[in-house]
Amino acid sequence: MSARSEPVLRAPQSRTKTSPVSASGPFEFTLALGDDALVAAQRLAEWTSRAPEMEEDVALSNIALDQLGAARLLLTYAGELEGAGRDEDALAYLRDDREFRNCLLVELPNGDFAVTMAKLFFLAAYQLPLYTALAGCGDEQLAAIGGKARKESAYHLDHAALWVRRLGDGTGESHRRMQAAVDGTWPYVHELFAADPAAPVDPATLRADFDATVTTVLAEATLTRPESGWAPAGGRDGVHTEHLSYLLAEMQVLHRAHPGARW
Amino acid sequence: MSTARAAVAAVVDPEIRVITIDELGILRAVDEDPATGRVTVTITPTYTGCPAMDVIRADIRRALAAAGHPDAEVRTVHAPAWSTDWISERGRAKLAEAGIAPPPPAASGGVVPLTLAVRCPRCGSPETEQISRFGSTACKALWRCRDCAEPFDHLKAL
């Protein structure tokens, strides 16, 4: 396994080997998906006004907006499932880090552009089969959200895969950076597929689709697929990297300082 | 057509002001309760994060109030998911006239999408190229005509 040279991608705490299978009812499941999308949106939006080129600035902001749209639907529905009167804003702005259920992958810092693309590529390669499966699940609301979001996910995957190929099969420097980004983020993908047979869609069933996409694109990009070994997890149980706390502080400060503030 | 339906159908998209929400295919239903006069409008977003939805809801209520239907509810549904195939012929013509290349047929799941030439809405040339996969709104990409050199918006197939 290649050296993990990116210090920003190091998890401050690692979980024990036995990752507890969380009894994921529809609420926990929907909350986790909503948190994935919300945190991904916040990270992607950090690129707004500072992407390497104008077109990419627009692209990353657009993808962030799609993620935010999915997050709003999922968190609104999670609030309904919970039945405690929490709406999308209460869930997004008034929970602390330990109450967030997003995967660690989305909260990792953006790093360089290659790291951002590796993260987006792995996320989209997971979200596309996930939303597609949701579209056919028994829960009418989740099916509607899945049917809608999968179309947007397909475009995200297309876009990220294009950059992974372009950078991987580009110059020596872009290849080196893309490979380092893939190596650095790869350990975090395993958490996405932790088995949860009770969930509306068991994430473990999405792994084959994900692996097929990743194998194809990495080969086209002349990149090496990392060996699977170290597999940090804990996001689904609320045990996060320190990076999430800073992200939430920035995202939530306005709402917490001025509760109920409106434009 | 009822006055309520006509009033709602005439509401224009706030971000692409040449086309109505009916022509765009996001207006799904207008139901009027004959007993109470209450109007229920059902719409669906183009993209999940479309920031125009709040404005559209407000515009619908305003149009209904002006047409004598102050008691109105606007519901948002997500299934079936909106597709660019729902844009009417008239809507497509209006987009092209406004310099926005209309979308090609959307690829259905599992089928390898066929890339068709996007014609320049200014000069009609098929010699065009994509500048940016994303554009000024969630539903558009930015293209350029190689013949007349004009950049233009293209509604992405969805």
Short mmCIF file of C-alpha atoms in Angstrom, two decimals:
data_model
loop_
_atom_site.label_atom_id
_atom_site.label_comp_id
_atom_site.label_asym_id
_atom_site.label_seq_id
_atom_site.Cartn_x
_atom_site.Cartn_y
_atom_site.Cartn_z
CA MET A 1 0.00 0.00 0.00
CA SER A 2 1.37 3.38 -0.91
CA ALA A 3 2.36 5.83 1.77
CA ARG A 4 -0.34 8.14 3.01
CA SER A 5 1.58 11.33 2.58
CA GLU A 6 -1.31 13.76 2.92
CA PRO A 7 -1.35 14.76 6.58
CA VAL A 8 -4.79 16.33 6.26
CA LEU A 9 -6.30 12.97 5.47
CA ARG A 10 -5.13 11.25 8.61
CA ALA A 11 -7.94 10.25 10.90
CA PRO A 12 -7.28 11.45 14.43
CA GLN A 13 -8.87 8.41 15.92
CA SER A 14 -9.32 4.97 14.50
CA ARG A 15 -12.07 2.63 15.41
CA THR A 16 -11.64 -0.83 16.72
CA LYS A 17 -11.92 -3.56 14.15
CA THR A 18 -15.43 -4.54 15.07
CA SER A 19 -17.51 -1.83 13.54
CA PRO A 20 -20.85 -2.00 15.31
CA VAL A 21 -23.78 -2.64 13.02
CA SER A 22 -26.08 0.23 13.88
CA ALA A 23 -29.69 -0.76 13.99
CA SER A 24 -30.63 1.58 11.23
CA GLY A 25 -34.27 2.37 11.12
CA PRO A 26 -35.59 4.62 8.37
CA PHE A 27 -34.83 7.73 10.46
CA GLU A 28 -31.16 6.94 11.09
CA PHE A 29 -30.72 5.82 7.51
CA THR A 30 -32.32 8.92 6.01
CA LEU A 31 -30.43 11.17 8.40
CA ALA A 32 -27.10 9.60 7.39
CA LEU A 33 -27.81 10.14 3.69
CA GLY A 34 -28.94 13.68 4.31
CA ASP A 35 -25.80 14.40 6.34
CA ASP A 36 -23.60 12.96 3.58
CA ALA A 37 -25.17 15.34 1.08
CA LEU A 38 -25.15 18.34 3.42
CA VAL A 39 -21.51 18.01 4.42
CA ALA A 40 -20.46 17.31 0.83
CA ALA A 41 -22.34 20.45 -0.26
CA GLN A 42 -20.58 22.55 2.37
CA ARG A 43 -17.14 21.24 1.38
CA LEU A 44 -17.75 21.72 -2.35
CA ALA A 45 -19.02 25.23 -1.78
CA GLU A 46 -15.64 26.10 -0.24
CA TRP A 47 -14.32 26.07 -3.80
CA THR A 48 -16.71 28.80 -4.89
CA SER A 49 -14.66 31.76 -6.17
CA ARG A 50 -11.36 29.88 -5.82
CA ALA A 51 -11.48 26.94 -8.24
CA PRO A 52 -8.56 26.56 -10.69
CA GLU A 53 -10.65 27.86 -13.59
CA MET A 54 -13.93 29.68 -14.07
CA GLU A 55 -15.77 26.70 -15.58
CA GLU A 56 -14.78 24.49 -12.68
CA ASP A 57 -15.85 27.13 -10.21
CA VAL A 58 -19.32 27.04 -11.75
CA ALA A 59 -19.27 23.23 -11.88
CA LEU A 60 -18.33 22.70 -8.23
CA SER A 61 -20.85 25.26 -7.06
CA ASN A 62 -23.56 23.60 -9.16
CA ILE A 63 -22.74 20.17 -7.77
CA ALA A 64 -22.77 21.65 -4.27
CA LEU A 65 -26.22 23.02 -4.99
CA ASP A 66 -27.46 19.61 -6.15
CA GLN A 67 -26.08 18.03 -2.98
CA LEU A 68 -27.75 20.71 -0.89
CA GLY A 69 -31.03 20.08 -2.69
CA ALA A 70 -30.85 16.36 -1.90
CA ALA A 71 -29.83 17.17 1.68
CA ARG A 72 -32.87 19.39 2.18
CA LEU A 73 -35.26 16.69 0.95
CA LEU A 74 -33.60 13.97 3.00
CA LEU A 75 -33.33 15.99 6.21
CA THR A 76 -36.91 17.23 5.90
CA TYR A 77 -38.07 13.66 5.55
CA ALA A 78 -35.80 12.48 8.39
CA GLY A 79 -37.46 15.08 10.59
CA GLU A 80 -40.90 13.73 9.65
CA LEU A 81 -39.80 10.16 10.37
CA GLU A 82 -38.46 11.16 13.75
CA GLY A 83 -41.71 12.89 14.62
CA ALA A 84 -40.12 15.21 17.18
CA GLY A 85 -40.88 18.40 15.33
CA ARG A 86 -37.40 18.98 13.92
CA ASP A 87 -37.32 20.46 10.42
CA GLU A 88 -34.42 20.61 7.96
CA ASP A 89 -32.96 23.72 9.62
CA ALA A 90 -33.12 22.25 13.11
CA LEU A 91 -31.32 19.15 11.89
CA ALA A 92 -28.72 21.02 9.86
CA TYR A 93 -27.93 23.86 12.22
CA LEU A 94 -28.75 22.73 15.73
CA ARG A 95 -26.97 19.43 16.07
CA ASP A 96 -23.43 19.00 17.39
CA ASP A 97 -20.75 16.99 15.62
CA ARG A 98 -21.43 13.79 17.56
CA GLU A 99 -25.02 13.86 16.35
CA PHE A 100 -24.05 13.93 12.67
CA ARG A 101 -24.19 10.61 10.83
CA ASN A 102 -22.30 11.44 7.63
CA CYS A 103 -19.45 9.27 6.41
CA LEU A 104 -15.91 10.48 7.09
CA LEU A 105 -15.14 10.76 3.36
CA VAL A 106 -17.27 13.87 2.85
CA GLU A 107 -15.91 15.77 5.86
CA LEU A 108 -12.25 15.38 4.90
CA PRO A 109 -10.69 18.68 3.84
CA ASN A 110 -10.72 19.51 0.15
CA GLY A 111 -6.95 19.22 -0.20
CA ASP A 112 -5.77 20.05 -3.70
CA PHE A 113 -8.01 19.77 -6.74
CA ALA A 114 -7.08 16.11 -7.21
CA VAL A 115 -8.18 15.26 -3.66
CA THR A 116 -11.48 17.07 -4.23
CA MET A 117 -12.03 15.10 -7.43
CA ALA A 118 -11.12 11.78 -5.81
CA LYS A 119 -13.59 12.48 -3.02
CA LEU A 120 -16.32 13.52 -5.45
CA PHE A 121 -15.64 10.55 -7.69
CA PHE A 122 -15.93 8.03 -4.85
CA LEU A 123 -18.98 9.79 -3.42
CA ALA A 124 -20.80 9.89 -6.76
CA ALA A 125 -19.87 6.27 -7.54
CA TYR A 126 -21.60 5.40 -4.25
CA GLN A 127 -24.54 7.81 -4.46
CA LEU A 128 -25.57 6.82 -7.98
CA PRO A 129 -26.29 3.12 -7.23
CA LEU A 130 -27.63 4.16 -3.81
CA TYR A 131 -30.19 6.60 -5.22
CA THR A 132 -31.02 4.18 -8.02
CA ALA A 133 -31.76 1.45 -5.48
CA LEU A 134 -33.73 3.91 -3.37
CA ALA A 135 -35.90 4.75 -6.37
CA GLY A 136 -37.16 1.18 -6.27
CA CYS A 137 -37.46 0.79 -2.50
CA GLY A 138 -40.71 0.35 -0.61
CA ASP A 139 -40.68 3.77 1.04
CA GLU A 140 -42.58 6.12 -1.25
CA GLN A 141 -40.80 9.30 -0.09
CA LEU A 142 -37.31 7.81 -0.30
CA ALA A 143 -38.19 6.38 -3.71
CA ALA A 144 -39.20 9.83 -4.96
CA ILE A 145 -36.01 11.43 -3.62
CA GLY A 146 -33.89 8.63 -5.09
CA GLY A 147 -35.58 8.89 -8.46
CA LYS A 148 -34.86 12.59 -8.56
CA ALA A 149 -31.34 12.63 -7.13
CA ARG A 150 -29.95 9.79 -9.22
CA LYS A 151 -30.23 11.86 -12.38
CA GLU A 152 -28.09 14.56 -10.81
CA SER A 153 -25.70 11.98 -9.36
CA ALA A 154 -25.08 10.51 -12.80
CA TYR A 155 -23.89 13.91 -13.99
CA HIS A 156 -21.63 14.33 -10.94
CA LEU A 157 -20.09 10.93 -11.55
CA ASP A 158 -19.56 11.76 -15.20
CA HIS A 159 -17.88 15.02 -14.29
CA ALA A 160 -15.62 13.63 -11.58
CA ALA A 161 -14.65 10.61 -13.72
CA LEU A 162 -13.71 12.99 -16.53
CA TRP A 163 -11.29 14.82 -14.24
CA VAL A 164 -9.87 11.63 -12.72
CA ARG A 165 -9.09 10.42 -16.25
CA ARG A 166 -7.76 13.77 -17.38
CA LEU A 167 -5.45 14.20 -14.41
CA GLY A 168 -4.46 10.54 -14.15
CA ASP A 169 -3.67 10.27 -17.84
CA GLY A 170 -2.24 13.78 -18.04
CA THR A 171 1.22 15.05 -17.15
CA GLY A 172 3.65 13.36 -14.80
CA GLU A 173 2.76 15.86 -12.10
CA SER A 174 -1.01 15.55 -12.52
CA HIS A 175 -0.70 11.75 -12.52
CA ARG A 176 1.36 11.81 -9.35
CA ARG A 177 -1.13 14.08 -7.58
CA MET A 178 -4.18 12.14 -8.74
CA GLN A 179 -2.67 8.85 -7.61
CA ALA A 180 -1.78 10.37 -4.22
CA ALA A 181 -5.35 11.64 -3.90
CA VAL A 182 -6.82 8.24 -4.74
CA ASP A 183 -4.45 6.53 -2.29
CA GLY A 184 -5.21 9.03 0.46
CA THR A 185 -8.99 8.87 0.20
CA TRP A 186 -9.41 5.18 -0.62
CA PRO A 187 -9.38 3.97 3.03
CA TYR A 188 -12.49 6.07 3.65
CA VAL A 189 -14.67 4.40 1.01
CA HIS A 190 -15.11 1.17 2.95
CA GLU A 191 -17.27 2.81 5.59
CA LEU A 192 -19.87 3.58 2.92
CA PHE A 193 -20.65 -0.09 2.42
CA ALA A 194 -20.95 -1.35 5.98
CA ALA A 195 -23.68 -3.98 5.99
CA ASP A 196 -27.01 -2.87 7.42
CA PRO A 197 -29.64 -5.43 6.40
CA ALA A 198 -32.38 -3.57 8.28
CA ALA A 199 -31.96 -0.36 6.25
CA PRO A 200 -34.30 0.50 3.34
CA VAL A 201 -31.29 -0.19 1.09
CA ASP A 202 -28.48 -2.30 2.53
CA PRO A 203 -25.29 -0.35 1.67
CA ALA A 204 -23.36 -3.62 1.32
CA THR A 205 -25.37 -4.41 -1.81
CA LEU A 206 -23.96 -1.31 -3.55
CA ARG A 207 -20.32 -2.33 -3.33
CA ALA A 208 -20.15 -4.38 -6.53
CA ASP A 209 -21.51 -1.51 -8.62
CA PHE A 210 -19.09 0.90 -6.97
CA ASP A 211 -16.12 -1.38 -7.52
CA ALA A 212 -17.00 -1.86 -11.18
CA THR A 213 -17.13 1.91 -11.77
CA VAL A 214 -13.93 2.59 -9.87
CA THR A 215 -11.98 -0.21 -11.54
CA THR A 216 -12.99 0.94 -15.02
CA VAL A 217 -12.28 4.63 -14.52
CA LEU A 218 -9.00 4.16 -12.66
CA ALA A 219 -7.77 1.84 -15.42
CA GLU A 220 -8.69 4.40 -18.09
CA ALA A 221 -6.91 7.02 -16.01
CA THR A 222 -3.74 4.83 -15.86
CA LEU A 223 -4.05 4.91 -12.09
CA THR A 224 -3.50 2.04 -9.69
CA ARG A 225 -6.36 0.96 -7.53
CA PRO A 226 -5.07 0.88 -3.96
CA GLU A 227 -5.05 -2.27 -1.93
CA SER A 228 -7.73 -2.30 0.73
CA GLY A 229 -6.38 -2.37 4.26
CA TRP A 230 -6.84 0.37 6.80
CA ALA A 231 -10.55 1.21 6.89
CA PRO A 232 -11.39 4.05 9.25
CA ALA A 233 -15.06 4.30 10.16
CA GLY A 234 -17.31 5.76 12.80
CA GLY A 235 -19.17 8.48 10.94
CA ARG A 236 -22.41 6.55 10.99
CA ASP A 237 -22.10 6.31 14.77
CA GLY A 238 -21.28 9.99 15.23
CA VAL A 239 -17.54 9.47 15.77
CA HIS A 240 -15.91 11.90 13.35
CA THR A 241 -12.57 13.39 12.43
CA GLU A 242 -11.79 16.75 13.96
CA HIS A 243 -12.42 18.33 10.55
CA LEU A 244 -16.19 18.06 10.91
CA SER A 245 -16.26 20.28 13.99
CA TYR A 246 -14.61 23.16 12.14
CA LEU A 247 -16.90 22.69 9.15
CA LEU A 248 -19.98 22.77 11.37
CA ALA A 249 -18.74 25.79 13.28
CA GLU A 250 -18.61 27.77 10.05
CA MET A 251 -21.85 26.36 8.68
CA GLN A 252 -23.89 26.84 11.86
CA VAL A 253 -22.55 30.05 13.38
CA LEU A 254 -25.06 32.40 11.79
CA HIS A 255 -28.10 30.31 12.62
CA ARG A 256 -26.97 29.77 16.19
CA ALA A 257 -26.09 33.43 16.74
CA HIS A 258 -29.35 34.62 15.21
CA PRO A 259 -31.96 31.87 15.65
CA GLY A 260 -34.72 32.09 13.08
CA ALA A 261 -32.90 34.75 11.03
CA ARG A 262 -34.29 35.15 7.52
CA TRP A 263 -33.04 36.81 4.38
CA MET B 1 -59.45 25.91 -19.12
CA SER B 2 -60.41 27.26 -15.72
CA THR B 3 -59.33 30.78 -14.77
CA ALA B 4 -57.15 29.28 -12.05
CA ARG B 5 -55.42 26.95 -14.46
CA ALA B 6 -54.91 29.75 -17.00
CA ALA B 7 -53.48 32.08 -14.36
CA VAL B 8 -51.00 29.52 -13.08
CA ALA B 9 -50.02 28.30 -16.54
CA ALA B 10 -49.02 31.86 -17.49
CA VAL B 11 -46.47 32.20 -14.64
CA VAL B 12 -43.01 32.52 -16.15
CA ASP B 13 -39.88 30.81 -14.92
CA PRO B 14 -37.97 33.41 -12.87
CA GLU B 15 -34.59 32.37 -14.24
CA ILE B 16 -35.56 31.74 -17.86
CA ARG B 17 -38.18 34.41 -18.28
CA VAL B 18 -39.17 33.57 -21.85
CA ILE B 19 -40.84 30.30 -20.89
CA THR B 20 -43.81 29.57 -18.63
CA ILE B 21 -43.78 26.96 -15.89
CA ASP B 22 -46.38 25.06 -17.90
CA GLU B 23 -44.20 24.98 -21.02
CA LEU B 24 -41.21 23.97 -18.89
CA GLY B 25 -43.20 20.97 -17.65
CA ILE B 26 -42.83 21.71 -13.95
CA LEU B 27 -46.53 22.49 -13.49
CA ARG B 28 -48.11 19.12 -12.76
CA ALA B 29 -51.69 19.92 -11.76
CA VAL B 30 -54.12 22.69 -10.85
CA ASP B 31 -57.14 21.45 -8.88
CA GLU B 32 -59.98 23.64 -7.79
CA ASP B 33 -62.40 22.56 -5.08
CA PRO B 34 -65.83 23.55 -6.46
CA ALA B 35 -67.33 23.77 -2.96
CA THR B 36 -64.73 25.97 -1.26
CA GLY B 37 -62.99 27.54 -4.25
CA ARG B 38 -59.65 26.49 -2.79
CA VAL B 39 -57.01 25.92 -5.46
CA THR B 40 -54.28 23.31 -5.06
CA VAL B 41 -51.33 23.65 -7.41
CA THR B 42 -48.82 20.84 -7.79
CA ILE B 43 -45.34 21.59 -9.10
CA THR B 44 -42.09 19.66 -9.38
CA PRO B 45 -38.54 21.07 -9.40
CA THR B 46 -36.20 20.77 -12.36
CA TYR B 47 -33.26 20.12 -10.01
CA THR B 48 -33.48 19.27 -6.30
CA GLY B 49 -31.54 22.38 -5.33
CA CYS B 50 -33.22 24.75 -7.77
CA PRO B 51 -33.21 28.10 -5.91
CA ALA B 52 -36.05 29.43 -8.06
CA MET B 53 -38.68 27.26 -6.39
CA ASP B 54 -39.53 29.73 -3.62
CA VAL B 55 -40.00 32.52 -6.14
CA ILE B 56 -42.14 30.27 -8.33
CA ARG B 57 -44.39 29.39 -5.38
CA ALA B 58 -44.81 33.07 -4.52
CA ASP B 59 -45.48 33.96 -8.17
CA ILE B 60 -48.15 31.26 -8.41
CA ARG B 61 -49.93 32.55 -5.31
CA ARG B 62 -49.74 36.11 -6.60
CA ALA B 63 -51.13 35.12 -10.01
CA LEU B 64 -53.99 33.19 -8.43
CA ALA B 65 -54.87 36.05 -6.09
CA ALA B 66 -54.93 38.44 -9.03
CA ALA B 67 -57.25 36.07 -10.89
CA GLY B 68 -59.66 35.94 -7.98
CA HIS B 69 -58.39 32.84 -6.20
CA PRO B 70 -56.88 34.05 -2.92
CA ASP B 71 -57.23 30.64 -1.24
CA ALA B 72 -54.41 28.61 -2.73
CA GLU B 73 -51.96 25.95 -1.74
CA VAL B 74 -48.81 25.06 -3.68
CA ARG B 75 -47.58 21.50 -3.25
CA THR B 76 -44.22 20.21 -4.40
CA VAL B 77 -43.81 16.62 -5.57
CA HIS B 78 -40.64 14.81 -6.67
CA ALA B 79 -42.05 11.72 -8.33
CA PRO B 80 -42.12 11.17 -11.17
CA ALA B 81 -38.88 13.12 -11.52
CA TRP B 82 -38.90 16.00 -13.98
CA SER B 83 -37.33 15.37 -17.35
CA THR B 84 -36.36 17.80 -20.07
CA ASP B 85 -38.59 15.63 -22.28
CA TRP B 86 -41.50 17.37 -20.55
CA ILE B 87 -40.66 20.73 -22.11
CA SER B 88 -43.37 21.40 -24.68
CA GLU B 89 -42.71 22.01 -28.36
CA ARG B 90 -43.77 25.59 -27.88
CA GLY B 91 -41.40 25.85 -24.93
CA ARG B 92 -38.52 24.51 -27.00
CA ALA B 93 -39.21 27.01 -29.75
CA LYS B 94 -39.26 29.87 -27.25
CA LEU B 95 -35.96 28.74 -25.72
CA ALA B 96 -34.29 28.60 -29.12
CA GLU B 97 -35.68 32.01 -30.01
CA ALA B 98 -34.17 33.40 -26.79
CA GLY B 99 -30.75 32.00 -27.68
CA ILE B 100 -30.92 28.93 -25.44
CA ALA B 101 -30.38 25.66 -27.28
CA PRO B 102 -33.15 23.24 -26.26
CA PRO B 103 -32.17 19.84 -24.83
CA PRO B 104 -31.92 16.66 -26.88
CA PRO B 105 -34.07 13.70 -25.81
CA ALA B 106 -33.05 12.50 -22.33
CA ALA B 107 -31.30 9.12 -22.21
CA SER B 108 -33.30 6.58 -20.29
CA GLY B 109 -31.53 4.50 -17.64
CA GLY B 110 -29.26 1.77 -18.87
CA VAL B 111 -29.03 3.08 -22.39
CA VAL B 112 -25.72 4.52 -23.58
CA PRO B 113 -26.51 8.17 -24.25
CA LEU B 114 -26.16 9.17 -27.87
CA THR B 115 -24.47 12.51 -28.29
CA LEU B 116 -26.28 14.57 -30.86
CA ALA B 117 -24.92 17.78 -32.30
CA VAL B 118 -26.20 20.84 -30.48
CA ARG B 119 -27.26 23.43 -33.01
CA CYS B 120 -26.32 27.05 -32.50
CA PRO B 121 -29.52 28.91 -31.62
CA ARG B 122 -28.17 32.01 -33.46
CA CYS B 123 -27.05 30.68 -36.83
CA GLY B 124 -28.25 27.08 -36.77
CA SER B 125 -24.81 25.60 -37.34
CA PRO B 126 -24.17 22.13 -35.88
CA GLU B 127 -20.47 23.07 -35.52
CA THR B 128 -20.62 23.79 -31.81
CA GLU B 129 -18.54 22.89 -28.77
CA GLN B 130 -19.09 22.69 -25.05
CA ILE B 131 -17.19 25.31 -23.06
CA SER B 132 -18.46 24.34 -19.64
CA ARG B 133 -20.49 21.35 -18.48
CA PHE B 134 -22.29 23.58 -16.00
CA GLY B 135 -23.80 26.99 -16.55
CA SER B 136 -25.53 30.00 -15.07
CA THR B 137 -28.32 27.86 -13.60
CA ALA B 138 -28.48 24.21 -12.52
CA CYS B 139 -30.25 23.21 -15.73
CA LYS B 140 -27.83 24.71 -18.25
CA ALA B 141 -24.40 24.13 -19.77
CA LEU B 142 -22.33 26.68 -21.68
CA TRP B 143 -21.59 26.12 -25.37
CA ARG B 144 -20.03 28.06 -28.22
CA CYS B 145 -20.63 28.08 -31.96
CA ARG B 146 -17.52 27.46 -34.01
CA ASP B 147 -19.05 29.14 -37.06
CA CYS B 148 -20.49 32.38 -35.69
CA ALA B 149 -18.33 32.33 -32.52
CA GLU B 150 -21.33 33.12 -30.33
CA PRO B 151 -21.39 31.54 -26.86
CA PHE B 152 -24.81 30.27 -25.82
CA ASP B 153 -26.65 28.42 -23.07
CA HIS B 154 -27.76 24.85 -23.64
CA LEU B 155 -30.41 23.18 -21.51
CA LYS B 156 -28.88 19.88 -20.38
CA ALA B 157 -30.86 16.73 -21.09
CA LEU B 158 -32.15 15.30 -17.82
#
